[in-house]
């Protein structure tokens, strides 16, 4: 099973709302990622968790708050977003402990901020 | 700074033809290179991972090659089908800060029935 799942598939929120994106994998992977992708552009890395600890934050605004409650689950909490934050948010995972392993992506959450 | 380029940005070919997609990178200090496909509005599907010590990897009708010294990789698709229509992205994993994949700009492939 090489599946990364993400919920919800689509999310529409106002600029004052608080919402969360969820990502799950049951492959025993210990590295998990959040990416943001705008139309016709490659994914941009936002956060990396390695063994449930935040290892990389790519200077993402604080209105995005990641959380890794356990080794299978990754959340992205959203608050006071801007319309320019509308994008496809992708979660990915990889077997931790070294650089040689394949990275797998989820289907994404399409976020629209009104 | 690593830069990854994919040319052409878009490609249309008739069904049944063999085709090659190109990926160039500026820094050869990489662990590996991964090819993905992405359907519109969807996530990325991993196609092939090729380690820096390897020259080729094959999966079904797909064959990826890697020439690290010249900073080039190709993805060969044999006997193309309409279902192969998608955007293809290559990504390199650098030796330094290996958690940060660097993606190419992508090639949008259309197979004409």
CSV table of C-alpha atoms in Angstrom, one decimal:
chain,number,residue,atom,x,y,z
A,1,UNK,CA,0.0,0.0,0.0
A,2,UNK,CA,1.6,3.2,-1.2
A,3,UNK,CA,-1.3,5.5,-0.4
A,4,UNK,CA,-1.3,9.0,1.2
A,5,UNK,CA,-4.8,10.2,1.9
A,6,UNK,CA,-5.9,13.8,2.4
A,7,UNK,CA,-9.1,15.3,3.6
A,8,UNK,CA,-11.1,17.3,2.6
A,9,UNK,CA,-10.7,17.2,-1.2
A,10,UNK,CA,-12.1,20.7,-1.5
A,11,UNK,CA,-12.3,23.5,1.0
A,12,UNK,CA,-13.8,27.0,0.7
A,13,UNK,CA,-13.2,29.4,3.6
A,14,UNK,CA,-13.5,33.0,4.4
A,15,UNK,CA,-10.6,35.1,5.6
A,16,UNK,CA,-11.7,35.0,9.2
A,17,UNK,CA,-12.4,31.2,9.4
A,18,UNK,CA,-10.3,28.6,11.1
A,19,UNK,CA,-10.0,25.2,9.3
A,20,UNK,CA,-7.7,22.3,9.2
A,21,UNK,CA,-6.3,20.0,6.5
A,22,UNK,CA,-5.6,16.4,7.3
A,23,UNK,CA,-3.1,13.9,5.9
A,24,UNK,CA,-2.7,10.3,6.7
A,25,UNK,CA,-0.4,7.4,5.7
A,26,UNK,CA,0.0,3.9,7.0
A,27,UNK,CA,3.2,2.9,5.2
A,28,UNK,CA,5.4,3.4,8.3
A,29,UNK,CA,7.0,6.5,6.8
A,30,UNK,CA,8.7,8.8,9.2
A,31,UNK,CA,9.1,11.9,7.0
A,32,UNK,CA,6.0,13.9,6.1
A,33,UNK,CA,5.7,17.0,4.1
A,34,UNK,CA,3.3,19.9,3.2
A,35,UNK,CA,3.6,21.5,-0.2
A,36,UNK,CA,1.6,24.4,-1.8
A,37,UNK,CA,1.0,24.3,-5.5
A,38,UNK,CA,-0.3,27.2,-7.7
A,39,UNK,CA,-1.7,26.6,-11.1
A,40,UNK,CA,0.9,25.6,-13.8
A,41,UNK,CA,3.7,25.7,-11.2
A,42,UNK,CA,5.6,23.0,-9.5
A,43,UNK,CA,5.0,22.3,-5.8
A,44,UNK,CA,6.7,24.5,-3.3
A,45,UNK,CA,7.8,23.0,0.0
A,46,UNK,CA,6.2,24.5,3.2
A,47,UNK,CA,7.1,22.1,6.1
A,48,UNK,CA,8.9,18.9,6.8
A,49,UNK,CA,8.4,16.6,9.8
A,50,UNK,CA,11.0,14.0,10.5
A,51,UNK,CA,10.2,11.5,13.2
A,52,UNK,CA,7.3,13.7,14.3
A,53,UNK,CA,9.5,16.7,14.8
A,54,UNK,CA,9.4,19.8,12.6
A,55,UNK,CA,12.7,19.8,10.8
A,56,UNK,CA,12.1,22.4,8.0
A,57,UNK,CA,9.9,25.5,7.9
A,58,UNK,CA,10.3,27.3,4.7
A,59,UNK,CA,9.5,30.7,6.2
A,60,UNK,CA,5.8,30.1,5.9
A,61,UNK,CA,3.5,32.8,7.4
A,62,UNK,CA,2.2,32.0,10.8
A,63,UNK,CA,-1.3,31.8,9.6
A,64,UNK,CA,-0.3,28.2,8.5
A,65,UNK,CA,0.4,26.0,11.5
A,66,UNK,CA,1.5,22.4,11.1
A,67,UNK,CA,1.0,19.6,13.6
A,68,UNK,CA,2.2,16.0,13.6
A,69,UNK,CA,0.2,14.2,16.4
A,70,UNK,CA,1.7,10.8,15.6
A,71,UNK,CA,3.7,9.1,13.0
A,72,UNK,CA,0.8,8.5,10.7
A,73,UNK,CA,-1.0,11.8,10.8
A,74,UNK,CA,-0.1,15.3,9.7
A,75,UNK,CA,-2.4,18.4,10.0
A,76,UNK,CA,-2.2,21.8,8.7
A,77,UNK,CA,-4.2,24.4,10.7
A,78,UNK,CA,-5.3,27.5,8.8
A,79,UNK,CA,-6.3,30.8,10.3
A,80,UNK,CA,-6.9,34.3,8.8
A,81,UNK,CA,-5.8,33.3,5.3
A,82,UNK,CA,-5.6,35.6,2.4
A,83,UNK,CA,-7.1,35.1,-1.1
A,84,UNK,CA,-3.6,34.6,-2.5
A,85,UNK,CA,-3.3,31.4,-0.3
A,86,UNK,CA,-5.8,29.7,-2.6
A,87,UNK,CA,-4.0,26.8,-4.1
A,88,UNK,CA,-3.7,23.0,-4.1
A,89,UNK,CA,-2.1,21.8,-0.9
A,90,UNK,CA,-0.3,18.5,-1.2
A,91,UNK,CA,0.9,16.2,1.5
A,92,UNK,CA,3.7,13.7,0.9
A,93,UNK,CA,5.6,11.1,2.9
A,94,UNK,CA,8.8,9.1,2.6
A,95,UNK,CA,10.5,6.4,4.6
A,96,UNK,CA,12.7,8.3,7.0
A,97,UNK,CA,16.3,7.7,7.9
A,98,UNK,CA,18.0,8.5,4.6
A,99,UNK,CA,17.9,10.2,1.3
A,100,UNK,CA,17.4,7.1,-1.0
A,101,UNK,CA,13.7,6.5,-0.7
A,102,UNK,CA,10.9,7.4,-3.0
A,103,UNK,CA,8.5,10.2,-2.0
A,104,UNK,CA,4.8,9.6,-2.3
A,105,UNK,CA,2.1,12.3,-2.6
A,106,UNK,CA,-1.5,12.5,-1.6
A,107,UNK,CA,-4.3,13.7,-4.0
A,108,UNK,CA,-4.3,17.2,-2.5
A,109,UNK,CA,-6.8,19.6,-1.0
A,110,UNK,CA,-8.1,22.3,-3.3
A,111,UNK,CA,-8.3,25.4,-1.1
A,112,UNK,CA,-10.2,28.5,-2.0
A,113,UNK,CA,-10.1,31.6,0.2
A,114,UNK,CA,-12.8,34.1,-0.3
B,1,UNK,CA,21.5,27.1,-6.3
B,2,UNK,CA,20.0,24.0,-8.0
B,3,UNK,CA,17.9,24.8,-11.1
B,4,UNK,CA,15.9,22.1,-12.8
B,5,UNK,CA,14.5,22.7,-16.3
B,6,UNK,CA,12.2,20.7,-18.5
B,7,UNK,CA,11.9,21.5,-22.2
B,8,UNK,CA,9.6,21.6,-23.9
B,9,UNK,CA,6.9,23.0,-21.6
B,10,UNK,CA,4.2,21.3,-23.7
B,11,UNK,CA,4.3,18.4,-26.2
B,12,UNK,CA,1.6,16.9,-28.4
B,13,UNK,CA,2.1,13.6,-30.2
B,14,UNK,CA,-0.1,11.1,-32.0
B,15,UNK,CA,-1.2,7.9,-30.2
B,16,UNK,CA,1.2,5.0,-30.6
B,17,UNK,CA,4.3,7.0,-31.0
B,18,UNK,CA,7.4,6.7,-28.7
B,19,UNK,CA,8.5,9.9,-27.0
B,20,UNK,CA,11.2,11.3,-24.8
B,21,UNK,CA,10.8,13.9,-22.1
B,22,UNK,CA,13.8,15.9,-21.0
B,23,UNK,CA,15.0,17.1,-17.6
B,24,UNK,CA,18.2,19.2,-17.0
B,25,UNK,CA,19.7,20.2,-13.7
B,26,UNK,CA,22.6,22.5,-12.9
B,27,UNK,CA,24.1,20.9,-9.8
B,28,UNK,CA,25.3,17.2,-10.1
B,29,UNK,CA,25.5,16.8,-6.3
B,30,UNK,CA,22.3,14.8,-6.0
B,31,UNK,CA,21.3,11.5,-4.3
B,32,UNK,CA,18.6,10.7,-6.9
B,33,UNK,CA,16.0,11.9,-9.3
B,34,UNK,CA,12.4,11.1,-9.3
B,35,UNK,CA,9.8,11.3,-12.2
B,36,UNK,CA,6.2,12.1,-11.4
B,37,UNK,CA,3.0,12.5,-13.4
B,38,UNK,CA,0.2,14.9,-12.4
B,39,UNK,CA,-3.3,14.9,-13.8
B,40,UNK,CA,-5.1,18.3,-13.7
B,41,UNK,CA,-6.1,19.2,-10.2
B,42,UNK,CA,-4.7,16.0,-8.7
B,43,UNK,CA,-1.7,14.9,-6.7
B,44,UNK,CA,1.6,13.7,-8.0
B,45,UNK,CA,2.0,10.0,-8.9
B,46,UNK,CA,5.5,8.6,-8.6
B,47,UNK,CA,6.7,6.9,-11.8
B,48,UNK,CA,10.3,6.1,-11.3
B,49,UNK,CA,13.1,6.8,-8.9
B,50,UNK,CA,16.7,6.6,-10.2
B,51,UNK,CA,19.6,6.7,-7.8
B,52,UNK,CA,22.7,8.8,-8.7
B,53,UNK,CA,24.7,5.6,-9.1
B,54,UNK,CA,22.3,4.2,-11.6
B,55,UNK,CA,22.0,4.8,-15.3
B,56,UNK,CA,18.5,3.5,-16.0
B,57,UNK,CA,15.3,2.4,-14.4
B,58,UNK,CA,12.4,0.8,-16.2
B,59,UNK,CA,8.7,0.3,-15.3
B,60,UNK,CA,6.4,-1.1,-17.9
B,61,UNK,CA,6.4,1.2,-20.9
B,62,UNK,CA,8.5,3.8,-19.1
B,63,UNK,CA,12.3,4.0,-19.0
B,64,UNK,CA,14.2,6.7,-17.2
B,65,UNK,CA,17.9,7.4,-17.7
B,66,UNK,CA,20.3,9.5,-15.7
B,67,UNK,CA,23.6,11.1,-16.7
B,68,UNK,CA,24.6,12.9,-13.6
B,69,UNK,CA,27.9,14.3,-14.9
B,70,UNK,CA,26.0,16.1,-17.7
B,71,UNK,CA,23.1,17.1,-15.5
B,72,UNK,CA,20.5,15.3,-17.7
B,73,UNK,CA,17.7,12.8,-17.3
B,74,UNK,CA,15.2,11.5,-19.9
B,75,UNK,CA,11.9,9.7,-19.5
B,76,UNK,CA,11.1,7.5,-22.5
B,77,UNK,CA,7.5,6.5,-23.0
B,78,UNK,CA,6.9,3.7,-25.5
B,79,UNK,CA,3.7,3.2,-27.5
B,80,UNK,CA,2.0,6.3,-26.1
B,81,UNK,CA,-1.7,6.1,-25.2
B,82,UNK,CA,-4.3,8.9,-24.5
B,83,UNK,CA,-4.2,7.9,-20.8
B,84,UNK,CA,-0.6,9.1,-20.8
B,85,UNK,CA,-1.8,12.7,-21.2
B,86,UNK,CA,-0.7,14.6,-18.1
B,87,UNK,CA,2.0,16.9,-16.8
B,88,UNK,CA,5.3,15.2,-16.1
B,89,UNK,CA,7.6,16.6,-13.4
B,90,UNK,CA,11.1,15.6,-12.6
B,91,UNK,CA,12.6,16.3,-9.1
B,92,UNK,CA,16.2,16.0,-7.8
B,93,UNK,CA,17.1,15.3,-4.2
B,94,UNK,CA,20.3,17.2,-3.3
B,95,UNK,CA,23.2,15.9,-1.3
B,96,UNK,CA,22.9,19.0,1.0
B,97,UNK,CA,19.5,19.4,2.7
B,98,UNK,CA,18.3,16.2,1.2
B,99,UNK,CA,14.7,16.7,2.5
B,100,UNK,CA,14.2,19.5,-0.1
B,101,UNK,CA,13.3,18.1,-3.5
B,102,UNK,CA,13.9,20.6,-6.3
B,103,UNK,CA,11.2,20.2,-8.9
B,104,UNK,CA,11.5,20.9,-12.6
B,105,UNK,CA,9.1,23.2,-14.5
B,106,UNK,CA,7.1,20.3,-16.0
B,107,UNK,CA,6.2,19.2,-19.4
B,108,UNK,CA,2.5,19.0,-20.3
B,109,UNK,CA,2.0,16.0,-22.6
B,110,UNK,CA,-1.0,15.5,-24.8
B,111,UNK,CA,-1.5,12.2,-26.7
B,112,UNK,CA,-3.8,12.7,-29.7
B,113,UNK,CA,-6.1,9.8,-30.4
